[in-house]
Amino acid sequence: MLSNSTRKSGGSTTGDSVHVGARAEADAEALQATRHRHLRTAVDALKQKNPAYSACYGLWPWQSFALLVMLVAASTGAIFAPEATLYALLAIMLVPFVCVVAVRVAALAHVCLHRPVQAQPLPPADGELPVYTILVPLFRETAVIPGLVAALRALDYPADRLEIMLIAEEVDIDTQVALRRAQLDPHMQIVVVPGGEPRTKPRATQYALQFAKGAYVVVYDAEDEPEPDQLRRALSALQNGGERLGCVQARLNIHNSNLSWFSRQFTIEYTALFDAILPTLDRLRLPVPLGGTSNHFPRHVLDDVGGWDPYNVTEDADLGMRLARRGWDVGVIPSTTWEEAPTTFRVWKGQRTRWLKGWMQTYGVHMREPGALWRELGARRFAGFQVLMGGMILSALVHPWFYLLLAFELWSGRMLTLPQGAVGQALLGVGLLNLSVGYVSAIALGTVAAARRSRLDLAAHALMMPAYWLLISFAAHRALLELLWAPHYWEKTEHVGRVAAEQSQRVQSGVVAAKTAASVTGSGRPELGDDDAAEAEIAVPIASNQASASGKETQRLL
């Protein structure tokens, strides 16, 4: 029994305990309901507002009918007029293939004839900088979290103007625990995405975006190491690039290129793409398919285009197309984000299958209404879309069949015999020229782009590109099958991260500067109003500044 003094000092009765428990349960239910309401908004907003832009739905009826008609026509022709059908198919496919090679040759000419792009002037260090939000979606990424946190701390941007949202899935307890043990800074917060489908990166980023306070937003991957001044360079480019500049893409490159044959080929491919091809598309004012990371946006632009499609497994390429359709330009900035390349065929195969499946999704989505696409892009950009998306997909699917046809011609003894008729001879000549120029230009582009990054050691490996292309074709056929049976399945890419001794000197030196800036600016978190604080509590049910927690504790807090 409680004494009088105990009662006066606040001892609780059984009725008080019941009341407090009921109120806590009601608060928990309200919190959960609010989180799920935000999740439904993230998943359903785009498909409800503009179903034609959502990969939630497959091919439209007319698209399926058109594919069926083409398949029947090709099959019928192969039976009754095989030679004429073959010539017709070759003629149709030559057009996008020639255009793809033309883009590659233009990129090669650009890197050979022009000096590297000079960086935009940086915003003044002591100027009034806007709040910048960094979204980092994570799933089963415990191995890379120490390196990720070090890279984020190295960014040269005032901590009180920086909002870093580390996004974890509710089912991924290990990553949540690893984040809490990482001694996160005050301006870093953990956002836990409620469970549900589709479990994709764009669903996670779209969920977290609802709680973001920054005027500018960038997405980084778990293994990324952006150069420390990248935020300032991106901000300068966006503020000085004109009112229609809706996004800037940083250049991606590889830090583990020497670990395997796959990582070397991946490095050559990435260097050519981000250092040469994408800047060429920007210069030609063609649609730019974004990379999956280091895309910097003004927040209002993301809102204008509807954000990321949670059903598209290459949400970056799709978002690049929607930016173009809404009249926004995309630029490329001379700042690098270092990434981790797959080092084994198993990991590479899964990642490349997902990429190609997403490109197929994106092409199908934006070709649902060809007339509207033509009006929104204009003739030149429409043709560019057909070449970049359609041509790349078609070339990946057709490439191995060319070798089978070549093998059949050799086996039948007709290889050295010229086709009868001018049409056949012309197609043969153009096809062989296109194939030769395609291989030579691709190898040369990879070599030159690598040399500009002082990686001449990769030149010899560029000669293996034809074999690498055959593997890409394998992944393309696998993607086509997966598109039919599991269109929204996200095949997770495994990352191992760098060990502490291999962290770049850039990251190590940047940590000190970031800690100093945080200590000068106080808490380091952007100021939030009362309503904002409530939303942050919804978004971050786990306190991000606690040093450690067990798995059991984390599950309880969720």
Coordinates of C-alpha atoms in Angstrom, one line a residue:
M1 CA 0.0 0.0 0.0
L2 CA 1.3 3.5 -0.9
S3 CA 2.0 6.0 1.9
N4 CA 0.5 9.4 1.9
S5 CA 3.8 10.9 0.9
T6 CA 4.2 8.5 -1.9
R7 CA 0.7 9.3 -3.2
K8 CA 1.5 13.1 -3.0
S9 CA 4.8 12.6 -4.9
G10 CA 3.0 11.0 -7.8
G11 CA 2.7 7.3 -7.2
S12 CA 0.4 5.8 -9.9
T13 CA -2.7 3.7 -9.3
T14 CA -3.9 0.8 -11.4
G15 CA -6.5 3.1 -13.1
D16 CA -3.7 5.5 -14.1
S17 CA -1.7 2.7 -15.6
V18 CA -4.6 1.5 -17.6
H19 CA -5.3 5.0 -18.9
V20 CA -1.6 5.6 -19.9
G21 CA -1.4 2.2 -21.5
A22 CA -4.6 2.8 -23.6
R23 CA -3.3 6.2 -24.7
A24 CA 0.0 4.8 -25.7
E25 CA -1.7 2.0 -27.7
A26 CA -3.9 4.6 -29.4
D27 CA -0.9 6.8 -30.3
A28 CA 0.9 3.7 -31.7
E29 CA -2.2 2.9 -33.8
A30 CA -2.4 6.5 -35.1
L31 CA 1.3 6.5 -35.9
Q32 CA 1.0 3.2 -37.9
A33 CA -2.1 4.4 -39.7
T34 CA -0.3 7.7 -40.7
R35 CA 2.8 5.8 -42.0
H36 CA 0.6 3.5 -44.1
R37 CA -1.3 6.5 -45.5
H38 CA 2.0 7.9 -46.6
L39 CA 3.0 4.5 -48.1
R40 CA -0.2 4.4 -50.1
T41 CA 0.5 7.8 -51.4
A42 CA 4.0 6.8 -52.4
V43 CA 2.8 3.6 -54.2
D44 CA -0.5 4.9 -55.8
A45 CA -0.1 8.6 -56.5
L46 CA 1.5 8.3 -60.0
K47 CA -0.7 5.5 -61.3
Q48 CA -3.8 7.3 -60.1
K49 CA -2.9 10.7 -61.4
N50 CA -1.5 9.5 -64.7
P51 CA -2.0 5.8 -65.4
A52 CA -0.3 6.1 -68.8
Y53 CA 3.0 6.9 -67.0
S54 CA 2.9 4.0 -64.6
A55 CA 4.6 0.6 -65.1
C56 CA 2.1 -0.9 -62.7
Y57 CA 0.1 -1.8 -65.9
G58 CA 1.6 -3.9 -68.7
L59 CA 1.2 -3.4 -72.4
W60 CA -1.9 -1.7 -73.5
P61 CA -4.3 -3.8 -75.7
W62 CA -3.2 -2.1 -78.9
Q63 CA 0.4 -2.8 -78.1
S64 CA -0.2 -6.5 -77.5
F65 CA -2.2 -6.7 -80.7
A66 CA 0.5 -5.0 -82.7
L67 CA 3.2 -7.4 -81.4
L68 CA 1.0 -10.3 -82.2
V69 CA 0.4 -9.0 -85.8
M70 CA 4.1 -8.5 -86.3
L71 CA 4.9 -12.0 -84.9
V72 CA 2.3 -13.6 -87.2
A73 CA 3.5 -11.7 -90.2
A74 CA 7.2 -12.6 -89.6
S75 CA 6.3 -16.3 -89.1
T76 CA 4.2 -16.4 -92.2
G77 CA 6.9 -14.7 -94.2
A78 CA 9.5 -17.1 -92.9
I79 CA 7.5 -20.0 -94.1
F80 CA 6.4 -18.8 -97.6
A81 CA 9.1 -16.2 -98.5
P82 CA 12.1 -16.7 -96.2
E83 CA 14.6 -14.7 -98.2
A84 CA 12.4 -11.7 -98.7
T85 CA 11.3 -11.8 -95.1
L86 CA 15.0 -11.9 -94.0
Y87 CA 15.8 -8.9 -96.1
A88 CA 12.8 -7.0 -94.8
L89 CA 13.8 -7.7 -91.2
L90 CA 17.4 -6.7 -91.8
A91 CA 16.3 -3.5 -93.5
I92 CA 14.0 -2.6 -90.6
M93 CA 16.7 -3.3 -87.9
L94 CA 19.5 -1.6 -89.7
V95 CA 17.9 1.8 -89.2
P96 CA 18.1 1.9 -85.4
F97 CA 21.4 0.1 -85.4
V98 CA 23.0 2.7 -87.7
C99 CA 21.6 5.4 -85.4
V100 CA 23.1 3.8 -82.3
V101 CA 26.5 3.6 -84.0
A102 CA 26.1 7.2 -85.1
V103 CA 25.5 8.3 -81.5
R104 CA 28.6 6.4 -80.4
V105 CA 30.7 7.9 -83.2
A106 CA 29.5 11.4 -82.2
A107 CA 30.5 10.7 -78.6
L108 CA 33.9 9.6 -79.7
A109 CA 34.4 12.7 -81.8
H110 CA 33.2 14.8 -78.9
V111 CA 35.8 13.4 -76.4
C112 CA 38.6 13.6 -79.0
L113 CA 37.9 17.1 -80.2
H114 CA 36.8 18.9 -77.0
R115 CA 38.6 19.5 -73.8
P116 CA 37.0 18.2 -70.5
V117 CA 34.1 20.4 -69.4
Q118 CA 35.2 23.1 -67.0
A119 CA 33.3 23.0 -63.7
Q120 CA 30.8 25.6 -62.7
P121 CA 32.0 28.1 -60.1
L122 CA 31.2 26.9 -56.6
P123 CA 28.7 28.8 -54.5
P124 CA 30.5 30.9 -51.8
A125 CA 31.3 28.8 -48.7
D126 CA 29.8 31.4 -46.4
G127 CA 26.8 32.2 -48.6
E128 CA 23.1 31.5 -47.8
L129 CA 22.8 27.9 -49.1
P130 CA 19.5 26.2 -49.4
V131 CA 18.6 23.0 -47.5
Y132 CA 19.8 20.0 -49.5
T133 CA 18.1 16.6 -48.9
I134 CA 20.0 13.4 -49.6
L135 CA 18.0 10.2 -50.0
V136 CA 19.9 6.9 -49.6
P137 CA 17.7 3.8 -50.0
L138 CA 19.1 0.8 -48.3
F139 CA 18.2 -2.9 -48.3
R140 CA 20.4 -5.6 -46.8
E141 CA 23.4 -3.2 -46.9
T142 CA 25.1 -3.8 -43.5
A143 CA 28.5 -4.3 -45.1
V144 CA 28.7 -0.8 -46.7
I145 CA 27.3 1.3 -43.9
P146 CA 30.6 2.4 -42.4
G147 CA 31.9 3.5 -45.7
L148 CA 28.6 5.2 -46.6
V149 CA 28.5 7.2 -43.4
A150 CA 32.2 8.3 -43.9
A151 CA 31.4 9.4 -47.5
L152 CA 28.4 11.4 -46.4
R153 CA 30.3 13.1 -43.6
A154 CA 33.0 14.1 -46.1
L155 CA 30.5 16.2 -48.2
D156 CA 31.5 19.9 -48.2
Y157 CA 28.1 21.4 -47.3
P158 CA 27.0 23.0 -44.0
A159 CA 25.5 20.4 -41.7
D160 CA 22.7 22.7 -40.6
R161 CA 21.7 23.0 -44.3
L162 CA 21.9 19.3 -44.9
E163 CA 19.2 16.7 -44.4
I164 CA 20.4 13.1 -44.9
M165 CA 17.6 10.4 -45.0
L166 CA 18.9 6.8 -44.7
I167 CA 15.9 4.7 -45.9
A168 CA 15.5 1.2 -44.6
E169 CA 12.8 -1.4 -45.2
E170 CA 10.7 -2.4 -42.2
V171 CA 11.6 -6.1 -42.7
D172 CA 15.4 -5.3 -42.9
I173 CA 16.2 -5.3 -39.1
D174 CA 19.9 -5.9 -39.7
T175 CA 20.4 -2.7 -41.7
Q176 CA 18.4 -0.7 -39.1
V177 CA 20.5 -2.0 -36.3
A178 CA 23.7 -1.3 -38.3
L179 CA 22.6 2.3 -38.9
R180 CA 21.9 2.9 -35.2
R181 CA 25.3 1.5 -34.3
A182 CA 27.0 3.8 -36.8
Q183 CA 27.0 6.9 -34.5
L184 CA 25.0 8.9 -36.9
D185 CA 25.3 12.7 -36.9
P186 CA 22.3 14.9 -35.9
H187 CA 21.5 15.8 -39.5
M188 CA 21.3 12.1 -40.4
Q189 CA 18.0 10.4 -39.8
I190 CA 16.7 6.8 -40.4
V191 CA 13.4 6.5 -42.3
V192 CA 11.7 3.1 -42.0
V193 CA 9.5 2.2 -44.9
P194 CA 6.5 0.1 -43.9
G195 CA 6.3 -3.4 -45.5
G196 CA 4.4 -4.0 -48.7
E197 CA 4.7 -4.4 -52.4
P198 CA 6.4 -3.7 -54.7
R199 CA 9.5 -3.7 -52.6
T200 CA 11.6 -1.5 -54.8
K201 CA 14.1 1.4 -54.5
P202 CA 11.7 3.9 -56.1
R203 CA 9.0 3.0 -53.6
A204 CA 11.4 3.7 -50.8
T205 CA 12.6 7.0 -52.2
Q206 CA 9.0 8.2 -53.0
Y207 CA 8.0 7.4 -49.4
A208 CA 10.9 9.3 -47.9
L209 CA 10.4 12.3 -50.2
Q210 CA 7.2 13.1 -48.5
F211 CA 9.1 14.0 -45.3
A212 CA 12.0 15.8 -47.1
K213 CA 12.4 19.5 -46.3
G214 CA 15.2 20.4 -48.8
A215 CA 14.7 22.7 -51.7
Y216 CA 17.1 20.4 -53.6
V217 CA 17.2 16.6 -53.6
V218 CA 19.8 14.0 -54.6
V219 CA 19.7 10.2 -54.5
Y220 CA 22.7 8.2 -53.6
D221 CA 23.2 4.4 -53.6
A222 CA 24.4 2.6 -50.5
E223 CA 28.0 2.0 -51.8
D224 CA 28.4 5.5 -53.3
E225 CA 31.4 7.8 -52.6
P226 CA 30.6 11.2 -54.1
E227 CA 33.3 13.8 -54.4
P228 CA 33.1 16.1 -51.5
D229 CA 32.2 19.3 -53.5
Q230 CA 29.5 17.6 -55.6
L231 CA 26.5 19.2 -53.8
R232 CA 28.0 22.7 -54.4
R233 CA 28.8 21.9 -58.0
A234 CA 25.3 20.6 -58.6
L235 CA 23.7 23.5 -56.9
S236 CA 25.8 26.0 -59.0
A237 CA 24.8 24.2 -62.2
L238 CA 21.1 24.1 -61.4
Q239 CA 21.1 27.8 -60.3
N240 CA 23.0 29.0 -63.4
G241 CA 21.7 26.5 -66.0
G242 CA 18.4 28.3 -67.0
E243 CA 14.9 27.9 -65.8
R244 CA 14.2 24.7 -67.7
L245 CA 17.2 22.8 -66.3
G246 CA 15.4 20.2 -64.2
C247 CA 18.2 17.8 -63.2
V248 CA 21.9 17.4 -63.3
Q249 CA 23.6 14.0 -63.4
A250 CA 27.0 13.5 -61.8
R251 CA 29.4 11.1 -63.6
L252 CA 29.6 7.6 -62.2
N253 CA 32.8 5.6 -62.1
I254 CA 34.2 2.4 -60.4
H255 CA 36.6 2.1 -57.5
N256 CA 37.1 -1.7 -57.7
S257 CA 37.8 -2.1 -61.4
N258 CA 40.8 -4.3 -61.0
L259 CA 39.2 -7.1 -59.0
S260 CA 37.8 -9.2 -61.9
W261 CA 37.1 -9.3 -65.6
F262 CA 33.5 -8.2 -65.0
S263 CA 34.6 -5.2 -62.9
R264 CA 37.0 -4.1 -65.7
Q265 CA 34.4 -4.4 -68.4
F266 CA 31.9 -2.6 -66.2
T267 CA 34.4 0.2 -65.7
I268 CA 35.0 0.7 -69.4
E269 CA 31.3 0.7 -70.0
Y270 CA 30.5 3.2 -67.2
T271 CA 33.4 5.5 -68.2
A272 CA 32.2 5.6 -71.8
L273 CA 28.6 6.1 -70.8
F274 CA 28.9 8.9 -68.2
D275 CA 32.0 10.6 -69.5
A276 CA 31.2 10.6 -73.2
I277 CA 27.7 9.4 -74.3
L278 CA 25.5 11.2 -71.8
P279 CA 27.4 14.5 -72.2
T280 CA 26.9 14.0 -76.0
L281 CA 23.2 13.5 -75.5
D282 CA 23.1 16.6 -73.4
R283 CA 24.9 18.6 -76.1
L284 CA 22.6 17.3 -78.8
R285 CA 19.6 18.0 -76.6
L286 CA 18.3 14.5 -76.8
P287 CA 16.5 12.7 -73.9
V288 CA 19.0 11.6 -71.2
P289 CA 18.2 8.3 -69.4
L290 CA 19.4 9.1 -65.9
G291 CA 21.8 6.9 -63.9
G292 CA 20.4 5.3 -60.8
T293 CA 22.3 7.5 -58.5
S294 CA 23.7 11.1 -58.1
N295 CA 20.7 12.7 -59.8
H296 CA 20.3 16.2 -58.4
F297 CA 16.9 17.9 -58.7
P298 CA 15.1 21.1 -57.5
R299 CA 12.3 19.7 -55.4
H300 CA 9.6 21.5 -57.3
V301 CA 10.7 19.7 -60.5
L302 CA 10.3 16.2 -58.8
D303 CA 6.8 17.3 -57.7
D304 CA 6.0 18.5 -61.2
V305 CA 6.8 15.1 -62.9
G306 CA 5.3 13.0 -60.2
G307 CA 8.6 11.7 -58.6
W308 CA 9.7 8.1 -59.1
D309 CA 7.5 5.3 -60.4
P310 CA 7.6 2.6 -57.6
Y311 CA 6.7 -0.1 -60.2
N312 CA 9.5 0.6 -62.6
V313 CA 12.7 -1.3 -61.9
T314 CA 14.9 1.3 -63.7
E315 CA 13.1 4.3 -62.3
D316 CA 16.0 6.5 -63.3
A317 CA 15.6 6.0 -67.1
D318 CA 11.9 6.4 -66.8
L319 CA 12.2 9.6 -64.8
G320 CA 14.6 11.0 -67.4
M321 CA 12.0 10.4 -70.1
R322 CA 9.2 12.1 -68.0
L323 CA 11.5 15.1 -67.5
A324 CA 11.9 15.3 -71.2
R325 CA 8.2 15.0 -71.8
R326 CA 7.4 17.8 -69.4
G327 CA 9.9 20.1 -71.1
W328 CA 12.8 19.8 -68.5
D329 CA 16.4 19.6 -69.6
V330 CA 19.0 17.3 -68.0
G331 CA 22.6 18.3 -67.7
V332 CA 25.8 16.4 -66.8
I333 CA 28.2 17.9 -64.3
P334 CA 32.0 17.2 -64.1
S335 CA 31.8 15.6 -60.7
T336 CA 32.3 11.9 -60.0
T337 CA 30.6 9.5 -57.7
W338 CA 32.6 6.3 -57.1
E339 CA 30.6 3.1 -57.1
E340 CA 31.2 -0.6 -56.7
A341 CA 31.0 -2.8 -59.8
P342 CA 29.8 -6.5 -59.7
T343 CA 32.8 -8.8 -59.6
T344 CA 31.1 -12.1 -60.4
F345 CA 28.8 -13.3 -63.2
R346 CA 26.1 -14.2 -60.7
V347 CA 25.9 -10.6 -59.3
W348 CA 26.4 -9.0 -62.7
K349 CA 23.7 -11.1 -64.3
G350 CA 21.0 -10.2 -61.7
Q351 CA 21.8 -6.5 -61.9
R352 CA 22.0 -6.3 -65.7
T353 CA 18.7 -8.4 -66.1
R354 CA 16.9 -5.8 -63.9
W355 CA 18.3 -2.9 -65.8
L356 CA 17.3 -4.3 -69.2
K357 CA 13.9 -5.3 -67.9
G358 CA 13.4 -1.7 -66.6
W359 CA 14.4 -0.3 -70.0
M360 CA 11.8 -2.6 -71.6
Q361 CA 9.3 -1.4 -69.1
T362 CA 10.2 2.3 -69.8
Y363 CA 10.0 1.8 -73.6
G364 CA 6.6 0.1 -73.3
V365 CA 5.2 2.7 -70.9
H366 CA 6.2 5.7 -73.1
M367 CA 5.1 4.1 -76.3
R368 CA 1.5 3.6 -75.0
E369 CA 0.5 6.9 -76.7
P370 CA 3.0 7.5 -79.5
G371 CA 1.1 10.6 -80.7
A372 CA 1.3 12.2 -77.3
L373 CA 4.9 11.3 -77.1
W374 CA 5.6 12.9 -80.5
R375 CA 3.8 16.1 -79.5
E376 CA 5.6 16.4 -76.2
L377 CA 9.1 15.6 -77.4
G378 CA 9.1 16.9 -80.9
A379 CA 10.3 14.9 -83.9
R380 CA 14.0 15.0 -83.1
R381 CA 13.7 14.0 -79.5
F382 CA 11.1 11.4 -80.4
A383 CA 13.6 9.8 -82.9
G384 CA 16.3 10.0 -80.2
F385 CA 14.0 8.1 -77.8
Q386 CA 13.5 5.4 -80.4
V387 CA 17.2 5.1 -81.0
L388 CA 18.3 5.2 -77.3
M389 CA 15.7 3.0 -75.7
G390 CA 14.3 1.0 -78.6
G391 CA 17.5 0.6 -80.5
M392 CA 19.6 -0.4 -77.5
I393 CA 17.0 -3.0 -76.4
L394 CA 16.6 -4.4 -79.9
S395 CA 20.4 -4.6 -80.5
A396 CA 20.8 -6.5 -77.2
L397 CA 18.1 -9.0 -78.2
V398 CA 19.2 -9.5 -81.8
H399 CA 23.0 -9.5 -81.4
P400 CA 23.5 -13.2 -80.7
W401 CA 21.1 -14.2 -83.5
F402 CA 23.4 -12.5 -86.0
Y403 CA 26.2 -14.8 -84.9
L404 CA 23.9 -17.8 -85.3
L405 CA 23.0 -16.6 -88.8
L406 CA 26.7 -16.1 -89.6
A407 CA 27.5 -19.6 -88.3
F408 CA 24.8 -21.1 -90.5
E409 CA 26.1 -19.2 -93.6
L410 CA 29.6 -20.6 -92.9
W411 CA 28.3 -24.1 -92.4
S412 CA 26.2 -24.0 -95.6
G413 CA 29.1 -22.7 -97.6
R414 CA 27.2 -19.5 -98.8
M415 CA 29.2 -17.1 -96.7
L416 CA 31.5 -16.1 -99.6
T417 CA 28.7 -15.9 -102.1
L418 CA 27.2 -12.5 -102.8
P419 CA 23.4 -12.3 -102.5
Q420 CA 21.5 -12.1 -105.8
G421 CA 20.0 -8.7 -106.5
A422 CA 21.0 -5.2 -105.6
V423 CA 18.9 -5.1 -102.5
G424 CA 20.6 -8.1 -100.9
Q425 CA 24.0 -6.8 -101.8
A426 CA 23.2 -3.4 -100.4
L427 CA 21.9 -4.8 -97.1
L428 CA 25.0 -7.0 -96.8
G429 CA 27.3 -4.1 -97.4
V430 CA 25.6 -1.7 -95.0
G431 CA 25.2 -4.5 -92.4
L432 CA 28.9 -5.4 -92.4
L433 CA 30.0 -1.8 -92.4
N434 CA 27.7 -1.0 -89.5
L435 CA 29.0 -4.1 -87.6
S436 CA 32.6 -3.1 -88.2
V437 CA 32.2 0.6 -87.3
G438 CA 30.1 -0.4 -84.3
Y439 CA 32.8 -2.6 -82.8
V440 CA 35.6 -0.3 -83.6
S441 CA 33.8 2.8 -82.3
A442 CA 32.8 1.2 -79.1
I443 CA 36.2 -0.2 -78.4
A444 CA 37.8 3.2 -79.3
L445 CA 35.3 5.1 -77.2
G446 CA 35.9 2.9 -74.2
T447 CA 39.7 3.2 -74.6
V448 CA 39.7 7.0 -75.1
A449 CA 37.3 7.6 -72.2
A450 CA 39.4 5.5 -69.9
A451 CA 42.6 7.2 -71.0
R452 CA 41.1 10.6 -70.0
R453 CA 40.8 9.2 -66.5
S454 CA 44.4 7.9 -66.7
R455 CA 43.3 4.3 -67.0
L456 CA 45.2 3.2 -70.1
D457 CA 45.6 -0.2 -68.4
L458 CA 42.0 -0.9 -69.4
A459 CA 42.7 -0.4 -73.1
A460 CA 43.6 -4.0 -73.8
H461 CA 40.4 -5.2 -71.9
A462 CA 38.3 -3.1 -74.3
L463 CA 39.1 -5.6 -77.0
M464 CA 37.0 -8.1 -75.1
M465 CA 33.9 -6.0 -75.6
P466 CA 32.3 -8.3 -78.2
A467 CA 32.3 -11.1 -75.6
Y468 CA 30.8 -8.7 -73.0
W469 CA 28.1 -7.8 -75.5
L470 CA 27.1 -11.4 -75.8
L471 CA 26.6 -11.6 -72.1
I472 CA 24.5 -8.5 -72.2
S473 CA 22.3 -10.2 -74.8
F474 CA 21.9 -13.2 -72.5
A475 CA 20.7 -10.8 -69.8
A476 CA 18.4 -9.2 -72.3
H477 CA 16.6 -12.4 -73.1
R478 CA 16.5 -13.3 -69.4
A479 CA 14.9 -9.8 -68.8
L480 CA 12.3 -10.4 -71.5
L481 CA 11.2 -13.6 -69.8
E482 CA 11.2 -12.0 -66.4
L483 CA 9.2 -9.1 -67.8
L484 CA 6.4 -11.6 -68.6
W485 CA 6.4 -13.5 -65.3
A486 CA 7.8 -11.0 -62.6
P487 CA 7.7 -7.5 -64.1
H488 CA 8.1 -5.7 -60.7
Y489 CA 10.6 -8.1 -59.1
W490 CA 13.7 -6.2 -57.9
E491 CA 16.7 -8.4 -58.1
K492 CA 19.0 -7.1 -55.3
T493 CA 22.6 -6.3 -56.2
E494 CA 24.9 -7.4 -53.4
H495 CA 27.6 -5.0 -52.2
V496 CA 30.6 -5.9 -50.1
G497 CA 32.0 -2.3 -49.5
R498 CA 35.6 -1.2 -49.0
V499 CA 37.5 -2.3 -45.9
A500 CA 38.6 0.6 -43.7
A501 CA 42.2 0.5 -45.0
E502 CA 41.0 0.9 -48.5
Q503 CA 38.8 4.0 -48.0
S504 CA 39.9 6.8 -50.2
Q505 CA 42.0 9.6 -48.8
R506 CA 39.2 11.9 -49.9
V507 CA 36.7 10.4 -47.6
Q508 CA 39.2 10.2 -44.6
S509 CA 40.1 13.8 -44.9
G510 CA 36.5 14.9 -45.4
V511 CA 35.3 13.4 -42.1
V512 CA 37.4 15.9 -40.0
A513 CA 36.0 18.9 -42.0
A514 CA 32.4 17.7 -41.7
K515 CA 32.7 17.2 -37.9
T516 CA 34.2 20.6 -37.5
A517 CA 31.3 22.2 -39.5
A518 CA 28.8 20.3 -37.4
S519 CA 30.4 21.5 -34.1
V520 CA 30.3 25.1 -35.4
T521 CA 26.7 25.0 -36.5
G522 CA 25.3 23.5 -33.3
S523 CA 22.8 20.6 -33.8
G524 CA 23.4 20.4 -37.5
R525 CA 19.7 19.7 -38.3
P526 CA 17.6 22.1 -40.5
E527 CA 15.1 23.9 -38.4
L528 CA 11.6 22.3 -38.4
G529 CA 8.3 23.7 -37.2
D530 CA 5.9 21.8 -34.9
D531 CA 4.1 20.1 -37.8
D532 CA 7.4 19.2 -39.5
A533 CA 8.6 17.6 -36.2
A534 CA 5.5 15.5 -36.0
E535 CA 6.0 14.3 -39.6
A536 CA 9.7 13.6 -38.8
E537 CA 8.6 11.4 -35.9
I538 CA 6.3 9.5 -38.3
A539 CA 9.1 9.1 -40.8
V540 CA 11.7 8.1 -38.2
P541 CA 10.2 5.8 -35.6
I542 CA 13.8 4.9 -34.5
A543 CA 15.9 7.6 -32.9
S544 CA 18.8 8.0 -35.2
N545 CA 21.3 9.4 -32.7
Q546 CA 21.4 6.4 -30.4
A547 CA 24.7 4.5 -30.5
S548 CA 23.5 0.9 -30.4
A549 CA 20.6 -1.4 -30.0
S550 CA 19.9 -5.0 -30.2
G551 CA 17.7 -6.6 -32.9
K552 CA 15.0 -7.2 -30.2
E553 CA 15.0 -3.6 -29.2
T554 CA 14.7 -2.4 -32.8
Q555 CA 11.7 -4.6 -33.5
R556 CA 10.1 -3.3 -30.3
L557 CA 10.6 0.3 -31.4
L558 CA 9.1 -0.4 -34.8

